[in-house]
Amino acid sequence: MTIKQTSKTFLSVMALTAALLTGYSNQKLVAKERVNTSKEMEEAKSLFSKGLYAGDTKHTDKFHAIINSLKKKPENLDSLILLAKANYGLGDYETALSFANKAVVSNDSNQEAYFIRGQINLRKPDWISALNDFRKILELNPNSIDAQTMLGYMESGSGNYKTAIDRFTKTLEMDPNNSNLYAYRGHSNYLLKDYQKSINDITKALEIESKSDQKGDIANFARTRLIDPSIPVAVLYTTLCSSYSNLGDHSNAALQACTKAIEIDPEPFTYLASAKVKMSQGDFGGSCSDYKKAISIGYQPITLKERGRKVLLDGLCLFK
């Protein structure tokens, strides 16, 4: 059953319930409750259509509001999935998993229920269960772009880069304008040290991201923003920076990519990548400045003492 079908079924059940109730005042109360519930569900869906958040403090209040509202209502497939997503957003994976499990029991052929459960299991982390969830989606729908993407993501994350690249490549034949497939294939190529292919893929992903408003085949959140809606673009620029840097003779392009990544998300490894590029350009002062910035916001290098001074093993910056 698709999301639209699930939503229509849910609204139909609510309408039928209201029609069966007797008494004019009761009908008014039920109608008001139905409108409010529908509004809350639509607001929740709108939030999740922008991304599947995990431990995102910017939306904590919204997640609590969704949970407090829906837990007072009778449970159904739609509400169980939204409760799973909201608790996932709060980082409460055990509670999220309990709602996802209920959703799967409620409808064991619903792809979205398996997808959110797979995401939760991935975060716990319980990779075996996550793999089973995404594989179950493929049993239900062999052409699921989202399930193929997540399986490739997990293959790459476990070091099976070539297998992941093959999966991404085959899936791109079904969906040639999917930015996530290019992004993940680009990252896998980077880990295989095929830097030119990495640059090609990530450049293509960024091009699609800037032009397209894509939608997944399971849910709106599922494709372009699989893990976190704000970070992936910065990660792409950081990987692009590192690929250019490793190719050599592309330091300006590398620095531009790193600068863009810092503008989007100034996190430690972005500054670290920038420091390495500046070091290759002979800008030792700029390199050390970025390196110290990375340390100041959470990067923890391995250090040792040598003749009274601290030596950072990354080889970028020496200071007393």
mmCIF file of C-alpha atoms in Angstrom, residues 188-299:
data_model
loop_
_atom_site.group_PDB
_atom_site.id
_atom_site.type_symbol
_atom_site.label_atom_id
_atom_site.label_comp_id
_atom_site.label_asym_id
_atom_site.label_seq_id
_atom_site.Cartn_x
_atom_site.Cartn_y
_atom_site.Cartn_z
ATOM 1 C CA SER A 188 32.466 4.725 -2.552
ATOM 2 C CA ASN A 189 34.742 5.618 -5.477
ATOM 3 C CA TYR A 190 36.616 7.970 -3.170
ATOM 4 C CA LEU A 191 37.179 5.148 -0.675
ATOM 5 C CA LEU A 192 38.445 2.997 -3.570
ATOM 6 C CA LYS A 193 40.826 5.884 -4.376
ATOM 7 C CA ASP A 194 39.289 6.374 -7.808
ATOM 8 C CA TYR A 195 39.279 10.125 -7.300
ATOM 9 C CA GLN A 196 38.317 11.194 -10.819
ATOM 10 C CA LYS A 197 35.206 9.003 -10.792
ATOM 11 C CA SER A 198 34.428 10.327 -7.324
ATOM 12 C CA ILE A 199 34.634 13.906 -8.617
ATOM 13 C CA ASN A 200 32.414 13.073 -11.584
ATOM 14 C CA ASP A 201 29.744 11.441 -9.425
ATOM 15 C CA ILE A 202 29.688 14.071 -6.701
ATOM 16 C CA THR A 203 29.625 16.910 -9.227
ATOM 17 C CA LYS A 204 26.617 15.231 -10.839
ATOM 18 C CA ALA A 205 24.916 14.774 -7.464
ATOM 19 C CA LEU A 206 25.358 18.465 -6.624
ATOM 20 C CA GLU A 207 24.049 19.453 -10.042
ATOM 21 C CA ILE A 208 20.886 17.396 -9.520
ATOM 22 C CA GLU A 209 20.458 18.663 -5.952
ATOM 23 C CA SER A 210 20.481 22.257 -7.166
ATOM 24 C CA LYS A 211 17.814 21.644 -9.805
ATOM 25 C CA SER A 212 15.489 18.885 -8.655
ATOM 26 C CA ASP A 213 12.900 18.330 -5.970
ATOM 27 C CA GLN A 214 12.891 14.551 -5.967
ATOM 28 C CA LYS A 215 10.529 12.229 -4.179
ATOM 29 C CA GLY A 216 11.211 8.672 -3.034
ATOM 30 C CA ASP A 217 9.067 5.713 -3.997
ATOM 31 C CA ILE A 218 8.395 4.883 -0.349
ATOM 32 C CA ALA A 219 8.048 8.324 1.207
ATOM 33 C CA ASN A 220 8.952 11.890 0.389
ATOM 34 C CA PHE A 221 11.789 11.910 2.913
ATOM 35 C CA ALA A 222 13.354 8.730 1.638
ATOM 36 C CA ARG A 223 15.441 9.670 -1.340
ATOM 37 C CA THR A 224 17.278 12.989 -1.412
ATOM 38 C CA ARG A 225 17.642 13.230 2.355
ATOM 39 C CA LEU A 226 17.988 9.649 3.530
ATOM 40 C CA ILE A 227 19.872 10.284 6.742
ATOM 41 C CA ASP A 228 19.947 13.973 7.571
ATOM 42 C CA PRO A 229 18.494 16.810 5.489
ATOM 43 C CA SER A 230 21.140 19.449 6.213
ATOM 44 C CA ILE A 231 24.485 17.686 6.282
ATOM 45 C CA PRO A 232 24.814 15.625 3.057
ATOM 46 C CA VAL A 233 25.585 18.576 0.771
ATOM 47 C CA ALA A 234 28.418 19.685 3.070
ATOM 48 C CA VAL A 235 29.752 16.124 3.126
ATOM 49 C CA LEU A 236 29.674 16.067 -0.669
ATOM 50 C CA TYR A 237 31.762 19.220 -0.863
ATOM 51 C CA THR A 238 34.229 17.842 1.710
ATOM 52 C CA THR A 239 34.648 14.622 -0.289
ATOM 53 C CA LEU A 240 34.981 16.657 -3.475
ATOM 54 C CA CYS A 241 37.681 18.740 -1.791
ATOM 55 C CA SER A 242 39.605 15.646 -0.730
ATOM 56 C CA SER A 243 39.293 14.025 -4.164
ATOM 57 C CA TYR A 244 40.668 17.091 -5.917
ATOM 58 C CA SER A 245 43.454 17.315 -3.349
ATOM 59 C CA ASN A 246 44.437 13.668 -3.813
ATOM 60 C CA LEU A 247 44.530 14.024 -7.595
ATOM 61 C CA GLY A 248 47.150 16.768 -7.336
ATOM 62 C CA ASP A 249 47.369 19.941 -9.431
ATOM 63 C CA HIS A 250 43.811 20.817 -8.423
ATOM 64 C CA SER A 251 44.439 22.696 -5.188
ATOM 65 C CA ASN A 252 42.291 25.711 -6.135
ATOM 66 C CA ALA A 253 39.285 23.522 -6.970
ATOM 67 C CA ALA A 254 39.907 21.586 -3.766
ATOM 68 C CA LEU A 255 40.045 24.738 -1.659
ATOM 69 C CA GLN A 256 36.864 26.102 -3.238
ATOM 70 C CA ALA A 257 35.035 22.867 -2.383
ATOM 71 C CA CYS A 258 36.322 22.909 1.205
ATOM 72 C CA THR A 259 35.354 26.556 1.635
ATOM 73 C CA LYS A 260 31.837 25.758 0.428
ATOM 74 C CA ALA A 261 31.610 22.832 2.856
ATOM 75 C CA ILE A 262 32.639 25.066 5.763
ATOM 76 C CA GLU A 263 30.003 27.629 4.785
ATOM 77 C CA ILE A 264 27.296 24.952 4.897
ATOM 78 C CA ASP A 265 28.441 23.008 7.948
ATOM 79 C CA PRO A 266 31.574 24.135 9.825
ATOM 80 C CA GLU A 267 32.416 20.808 11.437
ATOM 81 C CA PRO A 268 35.843 19.427 12.426
ATOM 82 C CA PHE A 269 36.571 17.177 9.447
ATOM 83 C CA THR A 270 35.654 19.927 7.013
ATOM 84 C CA TYR A 271 38.298 22.171 8.578
ATOM 85 C CA LEU A 272 40.723 19.252 8.611
ATOM 86 C CA ALA A 273 40.282 18.712 4.869
ATOM 87 C CA SER A 274 40.812 22.424 4.294
ATOM 88 C CA ALA A 275 43.961 22.354 6.434
ATOM 89 C CA LYS A 276 45.436 19.575 4.322
ATOM 90 C CA VAL A 277 44.745 21.468 1.097
ATOM 91 C CA LYS A 278 46.341 24.642 2.449
ATOM 92 C CA MET A 279 49.355 22.656 3.593
ATOM 93 C CA SER A 280 49.782 21.320 0.030
ATOM 94 C CA GLN A 281 49.699 24.921 -1.219
ATOM 95 C CA GLY A 282 52.419 25.933 1.219
ATOM 96 C CA ASP A 283 50.028 28.040 3.305
ATOM 97 C CA PHE A 284 51.301 26.769 6.650
ATOM 98 C CA GLY A 285 49.700 29.559 8.657
ATOM 99 C CA GLY A 286 46.299 28.950 7.098
ATOM 100 C CA SER A 287 46.721 25.219 7.504
ATOM 101 C CA CYS A 288 47.498 25.483 11.205
ATOM 102 C CA SER A 289 44.648 27.936 11.697
ATOM 103 C CA ASP A 290 42.139 25.495 10.180
ATOM 104 C CA TYR A 291 43.693 22.597 12.060
ATOM 105 C CA LYS A 292 43.405 24.378 15.407
ATOM 106 C CA LYS A 293 39.833 25.322 14.536
ATOM 107 C CA ALA A 294 39.036 21.652 13.936
ATOM 108 C CA ILE A 295 40.475 20.802 17.351
ATOM 109 C CA SER A 296 38.571 23.638 19.028
ATOM 110 C CA ILE A 297 35.223 22.268 17.822
ATOM 111 C CA GLY A 298 35.774 18.645 18.664
ATOM 112 C CA TYR A 299 38.494 16.995 16.574
#
